[in-house]
XYZ file of N, CA and C in Angstrom:
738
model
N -82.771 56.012 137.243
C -82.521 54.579 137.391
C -83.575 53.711 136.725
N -84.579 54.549 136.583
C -85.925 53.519 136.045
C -86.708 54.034 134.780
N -86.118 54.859 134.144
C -86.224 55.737 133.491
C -87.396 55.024 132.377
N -88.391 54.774 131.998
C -89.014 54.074 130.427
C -89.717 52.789 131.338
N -89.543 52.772 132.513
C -90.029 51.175 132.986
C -91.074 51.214 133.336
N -91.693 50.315 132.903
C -93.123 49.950 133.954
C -92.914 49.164 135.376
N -93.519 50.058 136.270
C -93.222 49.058 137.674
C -94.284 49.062 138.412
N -94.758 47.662 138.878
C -96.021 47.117 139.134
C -96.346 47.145 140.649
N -96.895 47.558 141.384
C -96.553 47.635 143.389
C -97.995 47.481 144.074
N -97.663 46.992 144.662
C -99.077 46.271 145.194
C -99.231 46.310 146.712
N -99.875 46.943 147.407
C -100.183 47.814 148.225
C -99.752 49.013 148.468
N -99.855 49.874 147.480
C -99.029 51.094 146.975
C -100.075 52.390 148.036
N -100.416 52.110 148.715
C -101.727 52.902 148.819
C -100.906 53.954 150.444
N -100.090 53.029 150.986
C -99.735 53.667 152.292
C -98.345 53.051 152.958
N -97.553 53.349 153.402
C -96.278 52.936 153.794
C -95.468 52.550 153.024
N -94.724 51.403 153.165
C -93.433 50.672 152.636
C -93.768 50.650 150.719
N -95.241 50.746 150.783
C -95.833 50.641 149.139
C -95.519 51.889 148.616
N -96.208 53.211 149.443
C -95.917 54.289 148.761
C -94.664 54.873 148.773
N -94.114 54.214 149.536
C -92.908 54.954 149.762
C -91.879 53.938 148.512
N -92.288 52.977 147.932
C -91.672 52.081 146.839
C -92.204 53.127 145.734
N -93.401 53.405 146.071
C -94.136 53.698 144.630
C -93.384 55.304 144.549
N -93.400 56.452 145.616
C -92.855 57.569 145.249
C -91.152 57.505 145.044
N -90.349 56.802 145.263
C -89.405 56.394 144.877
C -88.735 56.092 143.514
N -90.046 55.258 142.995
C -89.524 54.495 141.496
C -90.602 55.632 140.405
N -91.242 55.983 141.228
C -91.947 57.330 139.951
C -90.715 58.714 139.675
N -90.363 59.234 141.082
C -89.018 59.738 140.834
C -87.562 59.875 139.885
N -88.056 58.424 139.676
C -86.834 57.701 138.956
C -87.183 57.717 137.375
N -88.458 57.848 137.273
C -88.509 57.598 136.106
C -89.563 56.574 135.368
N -90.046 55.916 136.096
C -90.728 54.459 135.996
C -92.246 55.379 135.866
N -92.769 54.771 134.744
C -94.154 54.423 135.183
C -94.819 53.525 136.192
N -95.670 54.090 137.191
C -96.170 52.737 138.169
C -97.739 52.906 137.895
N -97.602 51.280 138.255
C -99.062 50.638 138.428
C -99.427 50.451 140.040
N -99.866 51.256 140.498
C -100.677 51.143 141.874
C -101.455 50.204 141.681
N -101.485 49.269 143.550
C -102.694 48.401 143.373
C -103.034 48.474 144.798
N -104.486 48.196 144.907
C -105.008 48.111 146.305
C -106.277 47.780 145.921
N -107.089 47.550 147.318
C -108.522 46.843 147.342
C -109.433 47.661 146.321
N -109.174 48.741 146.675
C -110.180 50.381 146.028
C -109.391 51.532 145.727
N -109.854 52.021 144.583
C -109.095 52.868 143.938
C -108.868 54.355 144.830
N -109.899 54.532 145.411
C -109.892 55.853 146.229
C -109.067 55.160 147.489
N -108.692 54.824 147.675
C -107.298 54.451 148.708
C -105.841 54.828 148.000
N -105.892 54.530 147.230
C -104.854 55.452 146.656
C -104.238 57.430 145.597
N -105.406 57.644 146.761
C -105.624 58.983 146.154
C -104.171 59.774 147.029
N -103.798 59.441 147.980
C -102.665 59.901 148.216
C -101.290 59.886 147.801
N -101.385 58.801 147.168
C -100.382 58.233 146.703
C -99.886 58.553 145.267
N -100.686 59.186 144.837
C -100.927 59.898 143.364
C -101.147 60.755 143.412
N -101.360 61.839 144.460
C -101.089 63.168 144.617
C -99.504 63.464 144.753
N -99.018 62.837 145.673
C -97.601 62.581 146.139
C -96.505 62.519 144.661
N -97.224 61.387 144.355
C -96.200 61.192 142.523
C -96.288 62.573 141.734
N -97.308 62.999 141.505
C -97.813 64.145 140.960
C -97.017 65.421 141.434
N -97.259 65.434 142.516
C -96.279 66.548 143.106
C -94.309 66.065 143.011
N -93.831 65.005 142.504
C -92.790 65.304 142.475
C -92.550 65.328 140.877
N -93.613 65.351 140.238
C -93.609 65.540 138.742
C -93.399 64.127 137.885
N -93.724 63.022 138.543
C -93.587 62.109 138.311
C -94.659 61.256 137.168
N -94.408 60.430 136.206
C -95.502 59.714 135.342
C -96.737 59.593 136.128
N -98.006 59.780 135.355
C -99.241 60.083 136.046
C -99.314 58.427 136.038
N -99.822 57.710 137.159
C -99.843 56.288 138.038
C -100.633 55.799 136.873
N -100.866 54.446 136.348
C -102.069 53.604 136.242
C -102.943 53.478 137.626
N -103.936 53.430 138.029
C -104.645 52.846 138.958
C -105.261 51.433 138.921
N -104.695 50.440 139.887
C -105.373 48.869 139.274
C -106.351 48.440 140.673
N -107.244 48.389 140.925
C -108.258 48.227 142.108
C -108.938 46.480 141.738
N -107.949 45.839 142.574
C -108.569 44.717 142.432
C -108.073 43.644 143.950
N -108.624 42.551 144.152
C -108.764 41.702 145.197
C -107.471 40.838 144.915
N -105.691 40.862 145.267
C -104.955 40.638 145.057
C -104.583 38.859 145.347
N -106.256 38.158 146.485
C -106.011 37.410 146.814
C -106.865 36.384 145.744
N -107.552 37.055 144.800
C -108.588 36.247 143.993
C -107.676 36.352 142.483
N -107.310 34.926 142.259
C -106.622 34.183 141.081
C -107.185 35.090 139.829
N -108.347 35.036 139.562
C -109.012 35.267 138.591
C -109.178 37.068 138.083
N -109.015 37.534 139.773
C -109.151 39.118 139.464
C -107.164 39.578 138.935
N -106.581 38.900 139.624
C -105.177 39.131 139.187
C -105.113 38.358 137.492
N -105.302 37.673 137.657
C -105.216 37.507 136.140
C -105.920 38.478 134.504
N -107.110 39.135 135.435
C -107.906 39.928 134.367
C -106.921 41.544 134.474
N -106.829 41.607 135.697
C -105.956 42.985 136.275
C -104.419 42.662 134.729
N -103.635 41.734 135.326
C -102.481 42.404 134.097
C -103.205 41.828 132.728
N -103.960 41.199 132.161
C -104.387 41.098 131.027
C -105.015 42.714 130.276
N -105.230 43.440 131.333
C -105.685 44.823 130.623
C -104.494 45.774 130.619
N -103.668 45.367 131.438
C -102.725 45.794 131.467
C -101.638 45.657 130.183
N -101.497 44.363 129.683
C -100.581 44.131 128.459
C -101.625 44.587 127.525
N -103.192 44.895 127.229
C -103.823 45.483 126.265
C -103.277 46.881 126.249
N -103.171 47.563 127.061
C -102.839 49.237 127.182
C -101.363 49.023 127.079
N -100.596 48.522 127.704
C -99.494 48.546 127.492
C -98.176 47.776 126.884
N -98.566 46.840 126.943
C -97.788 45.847 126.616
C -96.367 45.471 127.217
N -96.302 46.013 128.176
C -94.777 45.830 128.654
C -95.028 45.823 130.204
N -94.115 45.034 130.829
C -93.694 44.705 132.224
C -92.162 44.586 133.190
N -91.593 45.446 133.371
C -90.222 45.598 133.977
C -90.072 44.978 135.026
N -90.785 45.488 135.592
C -90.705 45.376 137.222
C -91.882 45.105 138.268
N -91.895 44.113 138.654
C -92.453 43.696 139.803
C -92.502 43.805 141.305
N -93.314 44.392 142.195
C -92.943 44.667 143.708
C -94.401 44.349 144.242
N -93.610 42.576 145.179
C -95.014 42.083 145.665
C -94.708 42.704 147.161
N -95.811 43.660 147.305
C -95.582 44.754 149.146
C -96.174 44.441 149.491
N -98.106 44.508 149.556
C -98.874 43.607 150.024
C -98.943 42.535 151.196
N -99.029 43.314 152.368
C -98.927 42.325 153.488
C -99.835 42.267 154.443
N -99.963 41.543 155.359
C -100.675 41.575 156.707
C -99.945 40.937 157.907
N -100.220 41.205 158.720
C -99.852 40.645 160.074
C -100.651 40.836 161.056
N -100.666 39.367 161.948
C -101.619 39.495 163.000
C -100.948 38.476 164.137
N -100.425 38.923 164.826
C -99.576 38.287 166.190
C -100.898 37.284 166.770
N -99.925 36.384 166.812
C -100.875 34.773 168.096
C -99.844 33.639 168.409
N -100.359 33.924 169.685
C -99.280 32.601 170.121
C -99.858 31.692 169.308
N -98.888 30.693 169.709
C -99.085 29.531 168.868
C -100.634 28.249 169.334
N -100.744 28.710 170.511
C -102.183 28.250 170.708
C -102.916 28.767 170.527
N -103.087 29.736 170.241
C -104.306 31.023 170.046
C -105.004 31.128 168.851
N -104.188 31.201 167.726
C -103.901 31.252 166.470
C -105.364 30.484 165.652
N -106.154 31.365 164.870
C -107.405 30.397 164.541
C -107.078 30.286 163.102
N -107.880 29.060 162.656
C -107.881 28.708 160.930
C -107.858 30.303 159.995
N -109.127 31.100 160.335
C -109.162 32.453 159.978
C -107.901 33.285 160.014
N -107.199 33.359 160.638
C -105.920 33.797 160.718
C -104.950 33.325 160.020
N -104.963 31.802 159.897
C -103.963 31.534 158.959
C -104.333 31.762 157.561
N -105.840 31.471 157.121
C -105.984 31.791 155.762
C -105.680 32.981 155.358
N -106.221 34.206 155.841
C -105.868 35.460 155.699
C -104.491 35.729 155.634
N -103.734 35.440 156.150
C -102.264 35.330 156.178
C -101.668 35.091 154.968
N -102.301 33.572 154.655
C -101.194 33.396 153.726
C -101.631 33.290 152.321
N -102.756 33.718 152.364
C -103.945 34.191 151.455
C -103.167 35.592 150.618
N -102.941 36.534 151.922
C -102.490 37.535 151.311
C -100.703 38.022 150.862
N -100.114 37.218 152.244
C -98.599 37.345 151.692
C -98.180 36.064 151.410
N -98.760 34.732 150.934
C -98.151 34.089 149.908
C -98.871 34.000 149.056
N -100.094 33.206 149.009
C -100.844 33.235 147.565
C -100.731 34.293 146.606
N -100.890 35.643 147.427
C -101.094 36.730 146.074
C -99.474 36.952 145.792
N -98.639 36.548 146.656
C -97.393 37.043 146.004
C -97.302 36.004 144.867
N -97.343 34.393 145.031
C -97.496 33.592 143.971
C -98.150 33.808 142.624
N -99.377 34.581 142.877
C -100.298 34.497 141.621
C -99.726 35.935 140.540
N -98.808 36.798 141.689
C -98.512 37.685 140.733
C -97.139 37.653 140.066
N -96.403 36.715 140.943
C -95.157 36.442 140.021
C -95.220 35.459 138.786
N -96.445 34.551 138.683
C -96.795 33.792 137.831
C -97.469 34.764 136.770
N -98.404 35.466 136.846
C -98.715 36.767 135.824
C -97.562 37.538 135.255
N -96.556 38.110 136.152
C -95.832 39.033 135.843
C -94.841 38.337 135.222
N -93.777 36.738 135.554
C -93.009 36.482 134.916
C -93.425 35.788 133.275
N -94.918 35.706 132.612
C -95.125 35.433 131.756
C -95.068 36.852 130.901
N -95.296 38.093 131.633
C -95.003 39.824 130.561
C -93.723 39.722 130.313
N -93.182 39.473 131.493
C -91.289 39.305 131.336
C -90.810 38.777 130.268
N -91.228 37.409 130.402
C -90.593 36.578 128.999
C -90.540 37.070 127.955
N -91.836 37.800 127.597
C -91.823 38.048 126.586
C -90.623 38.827 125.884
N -90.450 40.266 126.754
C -89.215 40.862 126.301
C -87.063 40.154 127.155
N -87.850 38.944 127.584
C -86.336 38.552 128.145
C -85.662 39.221 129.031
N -86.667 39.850 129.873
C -85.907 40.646 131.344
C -86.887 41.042 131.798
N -86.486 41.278 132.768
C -87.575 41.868 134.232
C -86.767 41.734 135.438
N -87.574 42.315 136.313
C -87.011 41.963 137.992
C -88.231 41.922 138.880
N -88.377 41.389 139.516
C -89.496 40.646 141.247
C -88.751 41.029 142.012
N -89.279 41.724 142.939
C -89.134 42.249 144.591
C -90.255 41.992 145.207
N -89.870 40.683 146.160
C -90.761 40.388 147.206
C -90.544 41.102 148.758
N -91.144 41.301 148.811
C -91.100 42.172 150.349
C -91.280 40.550 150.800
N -90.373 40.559 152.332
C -90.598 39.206 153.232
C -90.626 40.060 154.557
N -89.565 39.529 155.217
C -89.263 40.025 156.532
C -88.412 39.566 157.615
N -87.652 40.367 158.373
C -86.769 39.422 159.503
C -87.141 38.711 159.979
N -88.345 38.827 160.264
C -89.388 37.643 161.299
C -89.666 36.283 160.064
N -89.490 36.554 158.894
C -89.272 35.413 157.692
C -88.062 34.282 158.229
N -87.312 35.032 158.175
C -85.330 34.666 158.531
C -85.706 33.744 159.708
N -85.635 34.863 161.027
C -85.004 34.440 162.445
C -86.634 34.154 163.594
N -87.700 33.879 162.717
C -88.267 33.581 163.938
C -88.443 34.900 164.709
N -89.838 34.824 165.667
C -90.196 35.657 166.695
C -91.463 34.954 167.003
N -91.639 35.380 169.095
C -92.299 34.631 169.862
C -93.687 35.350 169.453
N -95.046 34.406 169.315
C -96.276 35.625 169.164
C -96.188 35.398 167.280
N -95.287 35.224 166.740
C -95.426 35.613 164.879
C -95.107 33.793 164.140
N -95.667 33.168 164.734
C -95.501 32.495 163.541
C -96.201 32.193 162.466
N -97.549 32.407 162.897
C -98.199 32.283 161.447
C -97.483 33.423 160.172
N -97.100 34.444 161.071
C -96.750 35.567 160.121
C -95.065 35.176 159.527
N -94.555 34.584 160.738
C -93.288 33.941 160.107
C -92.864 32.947 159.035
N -93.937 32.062 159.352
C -94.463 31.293 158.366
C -94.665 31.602 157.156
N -95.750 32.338 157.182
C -95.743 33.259 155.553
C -94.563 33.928 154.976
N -93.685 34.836 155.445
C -92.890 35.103 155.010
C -91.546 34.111 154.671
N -91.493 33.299 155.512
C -90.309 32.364 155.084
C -91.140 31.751 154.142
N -92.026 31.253 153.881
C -92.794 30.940 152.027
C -92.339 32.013 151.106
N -92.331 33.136 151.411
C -92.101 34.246 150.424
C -90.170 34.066 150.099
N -89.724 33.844 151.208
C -88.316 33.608 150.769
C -88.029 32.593 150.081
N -88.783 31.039 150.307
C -88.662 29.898 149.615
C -88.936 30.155 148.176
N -90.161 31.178 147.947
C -90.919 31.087 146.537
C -89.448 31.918 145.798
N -89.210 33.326 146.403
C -87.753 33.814 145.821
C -86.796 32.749 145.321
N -86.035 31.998 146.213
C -85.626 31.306 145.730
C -85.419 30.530 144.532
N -86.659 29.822 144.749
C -86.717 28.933 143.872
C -87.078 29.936 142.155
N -87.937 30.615 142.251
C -88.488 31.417 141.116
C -87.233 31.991 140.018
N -86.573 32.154 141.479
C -85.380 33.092 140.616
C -84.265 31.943 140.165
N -84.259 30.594 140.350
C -83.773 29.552 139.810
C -83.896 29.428 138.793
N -85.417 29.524 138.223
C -86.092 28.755 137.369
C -86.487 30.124 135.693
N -86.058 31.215 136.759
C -86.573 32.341 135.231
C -85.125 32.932 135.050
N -84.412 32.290 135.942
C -83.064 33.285 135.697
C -82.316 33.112 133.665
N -83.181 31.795 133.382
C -82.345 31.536 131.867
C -83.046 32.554 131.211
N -84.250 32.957 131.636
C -84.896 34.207 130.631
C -84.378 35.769 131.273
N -83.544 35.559 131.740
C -83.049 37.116 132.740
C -84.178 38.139 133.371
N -84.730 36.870 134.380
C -86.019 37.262 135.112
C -84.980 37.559 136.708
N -84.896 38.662 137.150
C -84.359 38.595 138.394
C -85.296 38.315 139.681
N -85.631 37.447 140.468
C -86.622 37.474 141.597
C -85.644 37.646 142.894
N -85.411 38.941 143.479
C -84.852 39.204 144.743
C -86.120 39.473 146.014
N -85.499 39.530 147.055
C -86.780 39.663 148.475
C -85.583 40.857 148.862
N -86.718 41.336 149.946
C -86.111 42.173 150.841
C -86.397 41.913 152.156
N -85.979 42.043 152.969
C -86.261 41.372 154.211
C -86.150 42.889 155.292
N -87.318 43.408 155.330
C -87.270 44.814 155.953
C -87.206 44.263 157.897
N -86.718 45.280 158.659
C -86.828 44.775 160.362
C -88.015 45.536 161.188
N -87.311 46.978 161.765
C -88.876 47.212 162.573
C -88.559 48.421 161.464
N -89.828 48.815 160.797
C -90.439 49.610 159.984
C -91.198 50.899 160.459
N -91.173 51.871 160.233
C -92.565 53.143 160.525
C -93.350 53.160 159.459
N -94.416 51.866 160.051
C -95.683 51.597 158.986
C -96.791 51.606 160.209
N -97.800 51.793 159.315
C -99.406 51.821 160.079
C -99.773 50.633 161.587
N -98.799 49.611 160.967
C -98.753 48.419 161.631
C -98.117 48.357 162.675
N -97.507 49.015 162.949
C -96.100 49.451 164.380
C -96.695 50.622 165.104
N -97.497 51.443 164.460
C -98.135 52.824 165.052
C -99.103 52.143 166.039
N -99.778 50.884 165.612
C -100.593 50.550 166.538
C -99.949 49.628 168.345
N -98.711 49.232 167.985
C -98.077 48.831 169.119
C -98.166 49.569 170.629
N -98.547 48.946 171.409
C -98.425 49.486 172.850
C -96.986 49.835 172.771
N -97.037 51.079 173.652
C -96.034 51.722 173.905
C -94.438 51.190 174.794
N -95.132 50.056 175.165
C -93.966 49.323 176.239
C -93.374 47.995 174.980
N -93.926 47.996 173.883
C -93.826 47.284 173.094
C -93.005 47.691 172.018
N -93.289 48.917 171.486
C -92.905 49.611 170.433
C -91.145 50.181 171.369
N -90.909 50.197 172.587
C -89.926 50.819 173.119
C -89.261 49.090 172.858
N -89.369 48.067 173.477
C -88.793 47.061 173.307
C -88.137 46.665 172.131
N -88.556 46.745 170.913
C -88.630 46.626 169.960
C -87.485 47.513 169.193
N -87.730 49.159 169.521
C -86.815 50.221 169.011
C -85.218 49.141 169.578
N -85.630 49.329 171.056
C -84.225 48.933 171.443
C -83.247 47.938 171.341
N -84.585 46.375 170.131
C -83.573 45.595 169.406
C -82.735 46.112 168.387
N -83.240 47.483 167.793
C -82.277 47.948 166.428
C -80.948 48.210 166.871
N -79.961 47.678 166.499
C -78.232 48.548 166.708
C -78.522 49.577 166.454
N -78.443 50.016 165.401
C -78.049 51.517 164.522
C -79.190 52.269 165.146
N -80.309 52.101 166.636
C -80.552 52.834 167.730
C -81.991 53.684 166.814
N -82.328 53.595 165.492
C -83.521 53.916 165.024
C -84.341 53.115 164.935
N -85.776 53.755 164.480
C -86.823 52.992 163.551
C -86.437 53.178 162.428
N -86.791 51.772 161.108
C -86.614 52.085 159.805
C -87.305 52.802 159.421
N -87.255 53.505 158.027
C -88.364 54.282 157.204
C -88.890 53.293 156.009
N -90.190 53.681 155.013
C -90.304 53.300 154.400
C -89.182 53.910 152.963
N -88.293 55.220 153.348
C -87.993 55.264 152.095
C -86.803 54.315 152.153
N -86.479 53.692 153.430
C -85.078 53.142 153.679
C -85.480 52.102 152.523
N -86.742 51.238 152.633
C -86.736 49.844 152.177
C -86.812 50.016 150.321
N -87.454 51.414 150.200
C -87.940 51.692 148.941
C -86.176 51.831 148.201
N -85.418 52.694 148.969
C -83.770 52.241 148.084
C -83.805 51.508 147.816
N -83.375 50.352 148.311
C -83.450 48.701 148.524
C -83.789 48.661 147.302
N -85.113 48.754 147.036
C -86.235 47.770 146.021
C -85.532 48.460 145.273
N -85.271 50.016 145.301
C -84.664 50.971 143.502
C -83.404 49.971 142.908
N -82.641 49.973 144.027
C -81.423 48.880 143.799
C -81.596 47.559 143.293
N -82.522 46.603 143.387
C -83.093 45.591 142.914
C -84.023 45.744 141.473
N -84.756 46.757 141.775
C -85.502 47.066 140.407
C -84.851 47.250 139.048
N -83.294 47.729 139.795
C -82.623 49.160 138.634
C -81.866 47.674 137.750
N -80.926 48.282 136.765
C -79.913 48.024 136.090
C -78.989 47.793 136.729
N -78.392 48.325 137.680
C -77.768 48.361 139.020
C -77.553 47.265 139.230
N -78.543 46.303 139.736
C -78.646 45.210 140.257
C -78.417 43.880 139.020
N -78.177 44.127 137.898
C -78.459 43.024 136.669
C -77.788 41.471 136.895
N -77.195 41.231 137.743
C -76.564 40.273 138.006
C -77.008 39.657 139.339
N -77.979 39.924 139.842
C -78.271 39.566 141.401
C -79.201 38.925 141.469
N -79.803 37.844 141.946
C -80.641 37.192 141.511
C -80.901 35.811 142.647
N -81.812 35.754 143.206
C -81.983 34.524 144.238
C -81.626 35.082 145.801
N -81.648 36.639 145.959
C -80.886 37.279 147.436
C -81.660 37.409 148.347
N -81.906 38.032 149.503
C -82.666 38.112 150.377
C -81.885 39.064 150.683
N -82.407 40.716 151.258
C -81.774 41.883 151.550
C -81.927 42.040 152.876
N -81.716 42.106 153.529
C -81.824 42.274 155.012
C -81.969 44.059 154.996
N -83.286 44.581 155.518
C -82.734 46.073 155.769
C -83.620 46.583 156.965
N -82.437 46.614 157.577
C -83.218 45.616 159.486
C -82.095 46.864 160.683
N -80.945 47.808 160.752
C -80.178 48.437 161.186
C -79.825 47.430 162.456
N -79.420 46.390 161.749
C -78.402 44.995 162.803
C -79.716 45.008 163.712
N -80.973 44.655 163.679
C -81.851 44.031 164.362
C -81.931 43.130 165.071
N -82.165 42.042 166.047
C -81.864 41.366 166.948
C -83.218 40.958 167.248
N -83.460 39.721 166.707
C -84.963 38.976 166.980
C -84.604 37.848 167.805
């Protein structure tokens, strides 16, 4: 499905990332791993490796600093010159009621899942142009959509990530820039492992379809958005949530 592509993923290092990143190496794609430090993604490139997949770029840089994302794909179009695919994964979350909630919390927030998603669709849709196609996959989230009690700073951020979709994919669609989101529900990521147990049961038991998601569930998703597959889709929000209930 991805056969010759470069595809760019950004928190590739553990969950919903690696599980994007061993997915689209599978396929065919060259990927660009990104995370804080390069030895964080030593798993993640063993993993590719073992399914015989293109040996990774490694990109180790501060996703929330303008200046390091900008030097990051500038070495990138020196070595390579080409850009397919985009996948802003890269997230955080930190539950607070709404009184609780400190300045520190919100910067970090939206520091990391909007600003850096901004600064890299602004990098990445200028590689795009060049060859007149590409595709953006923003990871958002149900809690983006429908609200939840305890998440709004985090809700907040993500409904920015759906607004920025939107609009992005308005505005590059004349250069056949596709910008789709995915809107993943309850996930088996690092971030849910830490849930109290009376919490994590609450939670299972909003899913219909009676599971937890996986990360390879969301990583289809993105293949489907990334691929050829998808060439006509453009401005969507994917829900991949098993009828979730927030």
């Amino acid at each position: 499905m991805l056969e010759g592509k470069v595809v760019w993923i950004t928190g590739a290092s553990r969950g919903i990332g690696r599980g994007i990143a061993l997915a689209c190496a599978r396929e065919g794609a060259k990927t660009v791993l990104v995370a804080r430090k390069a030895e964080h993604l030593a798993e993640t490139v063993e993993a590719i490796r073992a399914t015989g997949g293109s040996e990774p770029i490694l990109a180790d840089y501060d996703i929330t600093d303008p200046a390091q994302v900008g030097s990051a794909f500038s070495r990138l179009y020196k070595d390579i010159k080409n850009l397919d695919v985009l996948v802003n994964n890269a997230g955080v979350m930190q539950d607070a009621l709404v009184g609780m909630f400190s300045p520190g919390q919100v910067q970090q927030t939206f520091s990391v899942n909007v600003f850096a998603t901004l600064y890299h669709m602004q990098y990445a849709a200028r590689l795009m142009a060049r060859n007149k196609a590409g595709s953006i996959v923003n990871i958002a989230s149900i809690i983006g959509r429908n609200g939840n009690a305890g998440q709004t700073v985090y809700a907040a951020s993500k409904a920015a990530v759906i607004g920025a979709t939107q609009s992005a994919a308005k505005e590059l669609a004349h250069q056949n820039i596709r910008v789709n989101a995915i809107a993943p529900g309850f996930i088996e990521t690092d971030m849910v492992r830490q849930l109290a147990q009376d919490k994590f049961e609450a939670r299972l038991g909003s899913v219909s379809m009676g599971r937890i998601g996986t990360p390879e569930d969301i990583a289809q998703a993105a293949l489907f958005l990334a691929s050829d597959a998808s060439t006509y889709i453009t401005g969507q929000v994917l829900g991949v949530d098993g009828a979730m209930i927030v």
